[in-house]
PDB file of C-alpha atoms in Angstrom:
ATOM      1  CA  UNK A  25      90.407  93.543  92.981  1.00 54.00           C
ATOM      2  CA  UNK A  26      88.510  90.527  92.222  1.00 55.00           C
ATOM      3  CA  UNK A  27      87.225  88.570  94.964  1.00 56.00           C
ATOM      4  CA  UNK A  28      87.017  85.677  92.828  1.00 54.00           C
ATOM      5  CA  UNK A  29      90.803  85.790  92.039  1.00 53.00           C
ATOM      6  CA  UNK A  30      91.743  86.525  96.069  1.00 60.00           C
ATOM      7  CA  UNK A  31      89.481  83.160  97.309  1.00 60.00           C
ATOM      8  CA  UNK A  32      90.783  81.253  93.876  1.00 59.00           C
ATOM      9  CA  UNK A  33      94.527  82.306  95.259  1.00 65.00           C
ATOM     10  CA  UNK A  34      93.102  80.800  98.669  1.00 71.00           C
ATOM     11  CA  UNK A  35      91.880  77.205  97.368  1.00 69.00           C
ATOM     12  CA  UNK A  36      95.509  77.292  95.973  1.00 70.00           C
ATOM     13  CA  UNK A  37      97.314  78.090  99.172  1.00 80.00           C
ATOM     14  CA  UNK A  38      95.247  75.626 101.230  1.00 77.00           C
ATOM     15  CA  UNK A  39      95.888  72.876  98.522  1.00 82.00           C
ATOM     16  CA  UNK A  40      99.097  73.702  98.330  1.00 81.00           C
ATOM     17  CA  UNK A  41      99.625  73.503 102.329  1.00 82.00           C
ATOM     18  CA  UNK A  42      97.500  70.005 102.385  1.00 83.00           C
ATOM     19  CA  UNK A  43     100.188  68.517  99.635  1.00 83.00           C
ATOM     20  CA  UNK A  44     103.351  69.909 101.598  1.00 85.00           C
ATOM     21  CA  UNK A  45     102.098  68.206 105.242  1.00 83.00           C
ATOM     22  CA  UNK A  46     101.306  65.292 103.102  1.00 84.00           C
ATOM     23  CA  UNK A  47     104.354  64.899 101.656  1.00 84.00           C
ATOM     24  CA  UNK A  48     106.235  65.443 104.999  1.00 83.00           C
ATOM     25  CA  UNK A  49     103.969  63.174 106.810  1.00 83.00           C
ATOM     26  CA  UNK A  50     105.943  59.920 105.611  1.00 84.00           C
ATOM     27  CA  UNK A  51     109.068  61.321 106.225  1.00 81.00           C
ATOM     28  CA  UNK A  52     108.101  62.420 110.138  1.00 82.00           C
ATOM     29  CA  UNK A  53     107.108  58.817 110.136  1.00 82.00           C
ATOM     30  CA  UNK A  54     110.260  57.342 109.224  1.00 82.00           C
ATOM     31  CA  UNK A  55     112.222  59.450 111.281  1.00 81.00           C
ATOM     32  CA  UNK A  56     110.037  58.467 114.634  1.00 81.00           C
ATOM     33  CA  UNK A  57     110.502  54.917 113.464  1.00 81.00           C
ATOM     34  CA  UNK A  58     113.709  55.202 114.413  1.00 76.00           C
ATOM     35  CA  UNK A  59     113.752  55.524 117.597  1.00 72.00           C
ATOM     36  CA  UNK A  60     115.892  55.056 120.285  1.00 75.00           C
ATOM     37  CA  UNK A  61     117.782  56.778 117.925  1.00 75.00           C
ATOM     38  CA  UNK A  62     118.159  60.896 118.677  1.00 73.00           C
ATOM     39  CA  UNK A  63     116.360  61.876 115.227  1.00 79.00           C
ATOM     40  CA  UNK A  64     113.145  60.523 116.144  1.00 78.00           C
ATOM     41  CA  UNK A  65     112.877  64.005 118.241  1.00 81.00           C
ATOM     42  CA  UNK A  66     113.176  65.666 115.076  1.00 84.00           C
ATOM     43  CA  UNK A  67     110.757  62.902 113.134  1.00 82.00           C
ATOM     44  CA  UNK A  68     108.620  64.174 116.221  1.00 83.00           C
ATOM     45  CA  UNK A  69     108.710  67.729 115.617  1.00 86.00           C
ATOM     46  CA  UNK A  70     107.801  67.057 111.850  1.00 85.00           C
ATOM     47  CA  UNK A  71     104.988  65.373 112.603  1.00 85.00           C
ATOM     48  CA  UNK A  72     103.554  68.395 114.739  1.00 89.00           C
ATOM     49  CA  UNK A  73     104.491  70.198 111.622  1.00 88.00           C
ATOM     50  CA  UNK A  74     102.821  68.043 109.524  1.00 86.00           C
ATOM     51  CA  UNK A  75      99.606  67.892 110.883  1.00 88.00           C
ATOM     52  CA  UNK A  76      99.520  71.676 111.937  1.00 89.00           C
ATOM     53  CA  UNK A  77     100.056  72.166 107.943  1.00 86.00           C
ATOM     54  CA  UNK A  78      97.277  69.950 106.776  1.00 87.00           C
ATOM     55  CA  UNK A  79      94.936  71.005 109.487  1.00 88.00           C
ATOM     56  CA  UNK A  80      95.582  74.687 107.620  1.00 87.00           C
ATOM     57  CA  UNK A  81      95.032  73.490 104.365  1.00 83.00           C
ATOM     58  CA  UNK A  82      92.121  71.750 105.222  1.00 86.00           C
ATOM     59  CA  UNK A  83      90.344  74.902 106.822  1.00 85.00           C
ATOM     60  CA  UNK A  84      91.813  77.594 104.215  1.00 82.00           C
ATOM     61  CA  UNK A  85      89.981  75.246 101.371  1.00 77.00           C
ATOM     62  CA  UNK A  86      86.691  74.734 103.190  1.00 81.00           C
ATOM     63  CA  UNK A  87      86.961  78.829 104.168  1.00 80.00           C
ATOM     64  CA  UNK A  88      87.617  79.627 100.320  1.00 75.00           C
ATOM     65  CA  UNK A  89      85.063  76.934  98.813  1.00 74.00           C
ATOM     66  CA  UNK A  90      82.368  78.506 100.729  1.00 74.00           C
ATOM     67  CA  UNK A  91      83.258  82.509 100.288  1.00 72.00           C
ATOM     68  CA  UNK A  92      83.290  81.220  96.533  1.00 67.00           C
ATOM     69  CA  UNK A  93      79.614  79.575  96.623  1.00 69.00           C
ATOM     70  CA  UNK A  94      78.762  82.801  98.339  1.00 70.00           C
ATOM     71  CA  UNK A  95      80.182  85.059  95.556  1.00 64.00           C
ATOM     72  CA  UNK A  96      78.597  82.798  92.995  1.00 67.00           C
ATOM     73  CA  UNK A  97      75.377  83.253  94.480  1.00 67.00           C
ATOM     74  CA  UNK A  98      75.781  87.100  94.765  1.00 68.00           C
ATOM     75  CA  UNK A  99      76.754  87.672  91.403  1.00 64.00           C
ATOM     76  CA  UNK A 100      73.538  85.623  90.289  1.00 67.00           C
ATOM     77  CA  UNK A 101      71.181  87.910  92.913  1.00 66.00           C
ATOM     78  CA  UNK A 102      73.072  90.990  91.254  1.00 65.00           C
ATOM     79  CA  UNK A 103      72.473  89.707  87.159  1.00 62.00           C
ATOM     80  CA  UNK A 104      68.522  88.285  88.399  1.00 61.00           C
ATOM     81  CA  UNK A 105      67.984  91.924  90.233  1.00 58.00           C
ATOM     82  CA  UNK A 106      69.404  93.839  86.967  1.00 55.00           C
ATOM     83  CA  UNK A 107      67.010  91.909  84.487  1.00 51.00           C
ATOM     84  CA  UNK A 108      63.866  91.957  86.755  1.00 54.00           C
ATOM     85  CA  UNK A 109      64.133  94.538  89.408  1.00 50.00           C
ATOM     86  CA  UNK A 110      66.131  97.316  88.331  1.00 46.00           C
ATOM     87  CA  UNK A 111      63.099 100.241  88.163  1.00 45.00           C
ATOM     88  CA  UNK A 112      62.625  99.776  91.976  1.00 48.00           C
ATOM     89  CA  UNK A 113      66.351 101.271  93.064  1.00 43.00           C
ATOM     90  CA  UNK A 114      64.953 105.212  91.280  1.00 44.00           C
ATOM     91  CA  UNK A 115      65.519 106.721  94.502  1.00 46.00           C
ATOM     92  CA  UNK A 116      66.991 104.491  96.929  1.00 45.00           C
ATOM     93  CA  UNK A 117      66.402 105.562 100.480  1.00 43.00           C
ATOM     94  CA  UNK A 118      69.510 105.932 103.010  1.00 45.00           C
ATOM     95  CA  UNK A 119      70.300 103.009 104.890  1.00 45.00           C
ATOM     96  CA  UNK A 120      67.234 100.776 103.561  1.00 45.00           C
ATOM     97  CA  UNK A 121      69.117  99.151 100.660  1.00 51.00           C
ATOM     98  CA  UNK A 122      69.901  95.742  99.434  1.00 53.00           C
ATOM     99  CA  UNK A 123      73.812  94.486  98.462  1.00 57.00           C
ATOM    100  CA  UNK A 124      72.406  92.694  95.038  1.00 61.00           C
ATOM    101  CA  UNK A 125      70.064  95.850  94.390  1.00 79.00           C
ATOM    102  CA  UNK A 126      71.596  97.379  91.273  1.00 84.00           C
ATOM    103  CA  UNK A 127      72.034 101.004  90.941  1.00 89.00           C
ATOM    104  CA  UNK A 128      73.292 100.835  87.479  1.00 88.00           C
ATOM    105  CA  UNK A 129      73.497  98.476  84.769  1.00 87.00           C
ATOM    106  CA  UNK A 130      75.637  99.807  81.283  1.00 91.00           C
ATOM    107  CA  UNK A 131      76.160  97.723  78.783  1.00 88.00           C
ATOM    108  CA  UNK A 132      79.278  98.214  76.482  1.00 89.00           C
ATOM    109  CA  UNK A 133      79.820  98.113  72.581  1.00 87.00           C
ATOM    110  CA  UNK A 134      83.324  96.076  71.528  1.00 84.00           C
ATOM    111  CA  UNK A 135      84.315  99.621  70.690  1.00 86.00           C
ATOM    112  CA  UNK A 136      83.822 101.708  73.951  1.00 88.00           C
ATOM    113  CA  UNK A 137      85.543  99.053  75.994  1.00 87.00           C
ATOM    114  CA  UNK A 138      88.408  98.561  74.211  1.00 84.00           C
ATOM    115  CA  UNK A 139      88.806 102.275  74.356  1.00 87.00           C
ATOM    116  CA  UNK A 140      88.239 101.678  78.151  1.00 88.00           C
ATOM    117  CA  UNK A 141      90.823  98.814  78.420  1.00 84.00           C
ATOM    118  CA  UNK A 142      93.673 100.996  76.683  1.00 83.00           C
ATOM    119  CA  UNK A 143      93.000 103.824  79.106  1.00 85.00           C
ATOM    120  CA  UNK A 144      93.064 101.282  81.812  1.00 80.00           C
ATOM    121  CA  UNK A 145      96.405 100.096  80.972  1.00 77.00           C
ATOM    122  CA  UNK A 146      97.819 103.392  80.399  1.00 79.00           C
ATOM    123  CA  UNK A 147      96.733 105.244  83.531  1.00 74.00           C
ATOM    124  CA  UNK A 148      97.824 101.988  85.869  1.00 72.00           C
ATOM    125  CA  UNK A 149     101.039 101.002  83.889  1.00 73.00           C
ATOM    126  CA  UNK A 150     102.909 103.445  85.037  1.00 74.00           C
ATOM    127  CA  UNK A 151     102.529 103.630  88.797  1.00 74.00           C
ATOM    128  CA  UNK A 152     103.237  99.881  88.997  1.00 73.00           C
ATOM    129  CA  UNK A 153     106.393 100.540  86.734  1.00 81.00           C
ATOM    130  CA  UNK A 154     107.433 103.171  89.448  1.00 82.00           C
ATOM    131  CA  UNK A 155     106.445 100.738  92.206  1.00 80.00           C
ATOM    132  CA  UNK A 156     108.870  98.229  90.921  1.00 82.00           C
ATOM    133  CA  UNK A 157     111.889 100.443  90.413  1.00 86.00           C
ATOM    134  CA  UNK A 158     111.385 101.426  93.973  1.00 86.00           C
ATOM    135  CA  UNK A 159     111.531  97.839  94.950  1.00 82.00           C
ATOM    136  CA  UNK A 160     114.526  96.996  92.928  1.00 85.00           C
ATOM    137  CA  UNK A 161     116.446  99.596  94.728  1.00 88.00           C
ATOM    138  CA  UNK A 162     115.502  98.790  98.508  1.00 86.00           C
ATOM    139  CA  UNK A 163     115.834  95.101  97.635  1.00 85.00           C
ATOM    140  CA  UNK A 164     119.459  95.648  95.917  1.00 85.00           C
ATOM    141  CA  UNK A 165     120.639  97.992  98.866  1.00 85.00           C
ATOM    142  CA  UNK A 166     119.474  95.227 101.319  1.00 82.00           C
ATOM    143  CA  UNK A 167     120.942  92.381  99.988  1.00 81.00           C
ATOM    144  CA  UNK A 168     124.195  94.146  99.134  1.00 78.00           C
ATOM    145  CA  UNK A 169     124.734  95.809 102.719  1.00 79.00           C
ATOM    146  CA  UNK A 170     121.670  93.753 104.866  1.00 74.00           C
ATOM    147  CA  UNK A 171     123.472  90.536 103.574  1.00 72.00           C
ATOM    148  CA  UNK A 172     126.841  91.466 102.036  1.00 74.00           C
ATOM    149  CA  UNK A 173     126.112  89.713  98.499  1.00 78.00           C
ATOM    150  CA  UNK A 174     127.718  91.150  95.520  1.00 84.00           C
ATOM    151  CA  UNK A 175     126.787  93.505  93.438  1.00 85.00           C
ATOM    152  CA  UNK A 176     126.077  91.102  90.906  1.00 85.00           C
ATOM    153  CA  UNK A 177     123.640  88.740  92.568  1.00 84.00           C
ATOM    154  CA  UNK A 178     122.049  91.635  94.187  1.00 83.00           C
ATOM    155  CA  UNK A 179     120.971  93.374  90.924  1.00 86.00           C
ATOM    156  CA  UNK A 180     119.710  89.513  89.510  1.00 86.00           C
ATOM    157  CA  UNK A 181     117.827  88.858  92.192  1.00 85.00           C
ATOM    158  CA  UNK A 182     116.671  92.223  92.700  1.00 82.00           C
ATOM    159  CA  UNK A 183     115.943  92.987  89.348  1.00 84.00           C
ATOM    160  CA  UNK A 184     114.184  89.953  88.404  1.00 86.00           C
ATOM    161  CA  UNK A 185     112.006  89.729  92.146  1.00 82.00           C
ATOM    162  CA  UNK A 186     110.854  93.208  90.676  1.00 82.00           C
ATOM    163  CA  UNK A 187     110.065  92.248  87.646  1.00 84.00           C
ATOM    164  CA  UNK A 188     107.988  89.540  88.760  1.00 82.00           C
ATOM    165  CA  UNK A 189     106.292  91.617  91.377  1.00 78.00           C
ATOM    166  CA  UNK A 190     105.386  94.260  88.853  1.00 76.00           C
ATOM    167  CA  UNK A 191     103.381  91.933  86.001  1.00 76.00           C
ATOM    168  CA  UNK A 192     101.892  89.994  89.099  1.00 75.00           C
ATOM    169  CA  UNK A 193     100.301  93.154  90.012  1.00 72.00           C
ATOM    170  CA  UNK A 194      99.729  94.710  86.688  1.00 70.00           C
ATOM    171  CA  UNK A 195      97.931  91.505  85.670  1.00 69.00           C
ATOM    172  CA  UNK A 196      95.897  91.262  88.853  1.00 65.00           C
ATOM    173  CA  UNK A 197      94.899  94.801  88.600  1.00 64.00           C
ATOM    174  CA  UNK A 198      93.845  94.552  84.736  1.00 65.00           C
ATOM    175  CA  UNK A 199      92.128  91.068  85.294  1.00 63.00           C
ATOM    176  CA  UNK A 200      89.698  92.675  87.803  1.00 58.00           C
ATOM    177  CA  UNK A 201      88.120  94.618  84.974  1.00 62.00           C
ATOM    178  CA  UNK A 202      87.860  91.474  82.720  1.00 60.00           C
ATOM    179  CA  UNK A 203      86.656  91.067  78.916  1.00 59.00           C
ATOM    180  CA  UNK A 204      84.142  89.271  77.174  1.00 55.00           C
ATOM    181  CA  UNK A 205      84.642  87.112  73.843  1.00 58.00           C
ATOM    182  CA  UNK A 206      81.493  86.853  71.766  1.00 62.00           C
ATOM    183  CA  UNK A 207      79.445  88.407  74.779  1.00 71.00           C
ATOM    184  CA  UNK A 208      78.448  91.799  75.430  1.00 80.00           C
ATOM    185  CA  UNK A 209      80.962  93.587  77.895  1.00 86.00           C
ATOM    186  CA  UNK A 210      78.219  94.332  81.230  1.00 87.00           C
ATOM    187  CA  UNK A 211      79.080  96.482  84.320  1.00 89.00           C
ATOM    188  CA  UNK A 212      76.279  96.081  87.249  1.00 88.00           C
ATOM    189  CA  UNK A 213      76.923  98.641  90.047  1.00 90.00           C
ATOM    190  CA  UNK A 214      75.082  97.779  93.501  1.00 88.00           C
ATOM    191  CA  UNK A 215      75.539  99.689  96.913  1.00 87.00           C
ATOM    192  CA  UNK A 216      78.508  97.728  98.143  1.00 87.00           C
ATOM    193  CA  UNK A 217      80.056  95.632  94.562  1.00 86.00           C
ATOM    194  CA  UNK A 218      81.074  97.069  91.308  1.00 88.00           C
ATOM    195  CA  UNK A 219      80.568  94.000  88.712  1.00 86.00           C
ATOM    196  CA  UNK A 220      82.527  94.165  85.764  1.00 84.00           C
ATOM    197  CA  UNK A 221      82.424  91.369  83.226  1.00 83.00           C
ATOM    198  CA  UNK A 222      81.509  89.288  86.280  1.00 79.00           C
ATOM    199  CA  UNK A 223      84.498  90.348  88.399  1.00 81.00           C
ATOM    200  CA  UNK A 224      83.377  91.104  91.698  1.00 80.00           C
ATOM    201  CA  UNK A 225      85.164  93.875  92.987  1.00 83.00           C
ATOM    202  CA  UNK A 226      83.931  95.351  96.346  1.00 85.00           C
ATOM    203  CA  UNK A 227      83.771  98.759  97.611  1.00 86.00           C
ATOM    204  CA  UNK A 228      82.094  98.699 100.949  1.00 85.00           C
ATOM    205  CA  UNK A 229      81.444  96.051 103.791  1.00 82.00           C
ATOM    206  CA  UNK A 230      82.237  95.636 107.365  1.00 81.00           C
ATOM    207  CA  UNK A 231      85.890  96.459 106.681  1.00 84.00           C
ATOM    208  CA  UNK A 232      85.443  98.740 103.757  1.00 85.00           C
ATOM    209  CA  UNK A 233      84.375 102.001 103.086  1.00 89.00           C
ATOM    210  CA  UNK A 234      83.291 104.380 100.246  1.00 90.00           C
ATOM    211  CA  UNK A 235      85.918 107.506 100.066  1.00 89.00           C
ATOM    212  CA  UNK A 236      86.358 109.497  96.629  1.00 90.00           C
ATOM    213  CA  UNK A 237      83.898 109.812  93.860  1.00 92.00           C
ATOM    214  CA  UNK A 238      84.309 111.006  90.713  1.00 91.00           C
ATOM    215  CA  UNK A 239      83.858 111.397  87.449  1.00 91.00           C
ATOM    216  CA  UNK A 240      87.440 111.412  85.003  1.00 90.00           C
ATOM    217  CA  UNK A 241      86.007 113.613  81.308  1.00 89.00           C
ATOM    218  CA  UNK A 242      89.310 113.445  79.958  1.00 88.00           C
ATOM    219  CA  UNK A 243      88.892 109.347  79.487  1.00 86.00           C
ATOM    220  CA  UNK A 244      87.728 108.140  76.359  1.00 85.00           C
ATOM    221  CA  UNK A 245      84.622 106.705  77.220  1.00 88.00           C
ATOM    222  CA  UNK A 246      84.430 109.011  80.646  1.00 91.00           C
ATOM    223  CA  UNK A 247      85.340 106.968  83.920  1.00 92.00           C
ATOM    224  CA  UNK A 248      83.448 106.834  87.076  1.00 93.00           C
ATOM    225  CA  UNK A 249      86.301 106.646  89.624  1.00 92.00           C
ATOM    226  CA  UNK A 250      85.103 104.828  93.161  1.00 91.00           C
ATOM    227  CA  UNK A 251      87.892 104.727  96.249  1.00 90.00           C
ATOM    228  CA  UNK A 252      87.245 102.092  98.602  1.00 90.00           C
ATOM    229  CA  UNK A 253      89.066 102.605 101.765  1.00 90.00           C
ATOM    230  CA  UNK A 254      89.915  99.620 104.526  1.00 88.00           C
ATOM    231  CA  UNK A 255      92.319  99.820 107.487  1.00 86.00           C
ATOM    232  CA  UNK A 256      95.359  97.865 108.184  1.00 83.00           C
ATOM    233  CA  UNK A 257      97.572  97.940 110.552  1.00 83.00           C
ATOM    234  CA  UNK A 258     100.259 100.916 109.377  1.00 81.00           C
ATOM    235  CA  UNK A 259      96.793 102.415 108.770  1.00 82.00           C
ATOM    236  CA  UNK A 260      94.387 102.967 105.829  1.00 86.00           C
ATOM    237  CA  UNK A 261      94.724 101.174 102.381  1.00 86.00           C
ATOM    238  CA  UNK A 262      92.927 102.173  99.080  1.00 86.00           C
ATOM    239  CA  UNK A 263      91.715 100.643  96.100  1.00 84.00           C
ATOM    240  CA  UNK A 264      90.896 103.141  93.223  1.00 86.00           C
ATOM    241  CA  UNK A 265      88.226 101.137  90.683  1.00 87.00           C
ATOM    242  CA  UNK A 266      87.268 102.706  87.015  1.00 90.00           C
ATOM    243  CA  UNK A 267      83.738 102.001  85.789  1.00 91.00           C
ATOM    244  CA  UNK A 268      83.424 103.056  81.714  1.00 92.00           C
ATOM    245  CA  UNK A 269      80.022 105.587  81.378  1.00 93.00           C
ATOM    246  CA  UNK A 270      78.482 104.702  78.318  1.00 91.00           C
ATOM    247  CA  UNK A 271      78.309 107.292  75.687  1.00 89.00           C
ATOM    248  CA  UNK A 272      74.743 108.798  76.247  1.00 89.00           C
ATOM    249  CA  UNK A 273      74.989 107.925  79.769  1.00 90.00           C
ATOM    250  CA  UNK A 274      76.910 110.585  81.524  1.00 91.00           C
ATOM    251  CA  UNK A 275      73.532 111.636  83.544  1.00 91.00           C
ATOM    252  CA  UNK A 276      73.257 108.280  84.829  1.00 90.00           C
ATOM    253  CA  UNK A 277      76.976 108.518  86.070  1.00 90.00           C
ATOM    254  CA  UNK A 278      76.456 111.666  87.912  1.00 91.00           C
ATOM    255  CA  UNK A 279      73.028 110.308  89.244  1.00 91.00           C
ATOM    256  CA  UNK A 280      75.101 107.495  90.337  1.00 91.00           C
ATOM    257  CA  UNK A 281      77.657 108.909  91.907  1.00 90.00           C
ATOM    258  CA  UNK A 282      74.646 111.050  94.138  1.00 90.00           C
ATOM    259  CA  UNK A 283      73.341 107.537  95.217  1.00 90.00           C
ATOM    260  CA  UNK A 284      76.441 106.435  96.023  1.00 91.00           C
ATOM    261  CA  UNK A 285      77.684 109.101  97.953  1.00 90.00           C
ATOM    262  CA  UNK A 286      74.008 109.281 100.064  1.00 89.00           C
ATOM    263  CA  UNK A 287      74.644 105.704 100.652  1.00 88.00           C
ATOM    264  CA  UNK A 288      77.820 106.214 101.551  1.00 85.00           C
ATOM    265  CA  UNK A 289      78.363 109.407 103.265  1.00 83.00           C
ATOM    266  CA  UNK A 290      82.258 110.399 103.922  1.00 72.00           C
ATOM    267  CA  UNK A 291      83.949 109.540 106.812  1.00 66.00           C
TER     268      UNK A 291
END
């Protein structure tokens, strides 16, 4: 997914968090002012709740800010490295590598990545269509025996909180591989970042890790399929990222994919 999006959704969350202890700070205020009176024990407990939720904001904003000068900066290394350096990454050597040395930069006719996009949407809309049936059930059951709601309201709320979930992460999914207007549609693939259109999308770092490679010939341009593995706790998540091989470029995928996989040996 893009990082860009993820830290973007952070400057949100930590703006949003600054104008909610904001707008509670007044109110704590009021409600101490009243003391001898018993509320000011609750005006004193949303004050603490206050300040707890700006001093969140303020540090999930500064956090974000900065891992989004630090992207910004990245992609620019990346884009500089393609134009200037890109003959010096041949043969890269094991473990001596760079994370804005590119491996591979394609570029794309309007063609070949609409071709790309369509297969994109196809192969992912249907495992987020399953994803949100399955949600729709478990969150009808629960409501309707978890809370005793009717039938009625369960299927609403269930139905529509699936609904929602689904094209939130259909559109987050298919906004990671992004699309130019007037531009020429660029991919730039470096050790640990696949760059598509500018979206940064990672694929190794100190909590990720390389797992599948390979190549999908029954796509229309081919794909270049990378799985990038990272643990949580009920154990390992995936992320599976497409890359489009240019027609004429299929030896350059496969090439690719033998970098890849030296640089990133399975675990």
């Amino acid at each position: 997914m893009d990082q860009k999006h993820i830290e973007n959704g952070g400057v949100f969350t930590g703006a949003m968090l600054c104008f909610i202890g904001l707008m509670l700070l007044p109110v704590a205020v009021g409600m101490i002012w009243s003391y001898p009176d018993k509320i000011w024990l609750l005006g004193l407990v949303s004050l603490l709740s206050s300040l707890v939720l700006l001093v969140s904001g303020v540090r999930g904003l500064r956090s974000s800010s900065k891992k989004l000068q630090t992207l910004t900066k990245e992609l620019e290394a990346i884009k500089n490295d393609a134009i200037t350096n890109a003959q010096k990454v041949d043969n890269p050597i094991d473990g001596q590598h760079s994370d804005s040395v590119v491996l591979a930069s394609w570029n794309y006719t309007a063609e070949e990545w609409q071709k790309f996009m369509s297969w994109q949407v196809n192969e992912r809309k249907w495992s987020h269509i399953t994803t949100s049936i399955v949600l729709a059930l478990l969150s009808i059951l629960l409501l309707r025996f978890g809370r005793e709601s009717s039938w009625g309201l369960a299927l609403i709320i269930g139905g529509v909180f699936a609904i929602c979930f689904g094209f939130l992460s259909y559109y987050l999914s298919i906004s990671s591989v992004g699309r130019t207007r007037g531009k020429i549609n660029q991919v730039y693939i470096t050790a640990n970042t696949v760059v598509l259109n500018d979206k940064m999308n990672p694929i190794a770092d100190s909590n990720r890790w390389v797992g599948e490679l390979k190549i999908i010939e029954e796509a229309e341009p081919k794909v270049l399929s990378i799985t990038s593995y990272w643990k949580t706790r009920k154990g390992n998540s995936n992320e599976e990222i497409f890359v489009p091989i240019p027609k004429g470029k299929l030896g350059e995928g496969v090439m690719l994919m033998d970098k890849l996989r030296r640089l990133h040996p399975l675990q």
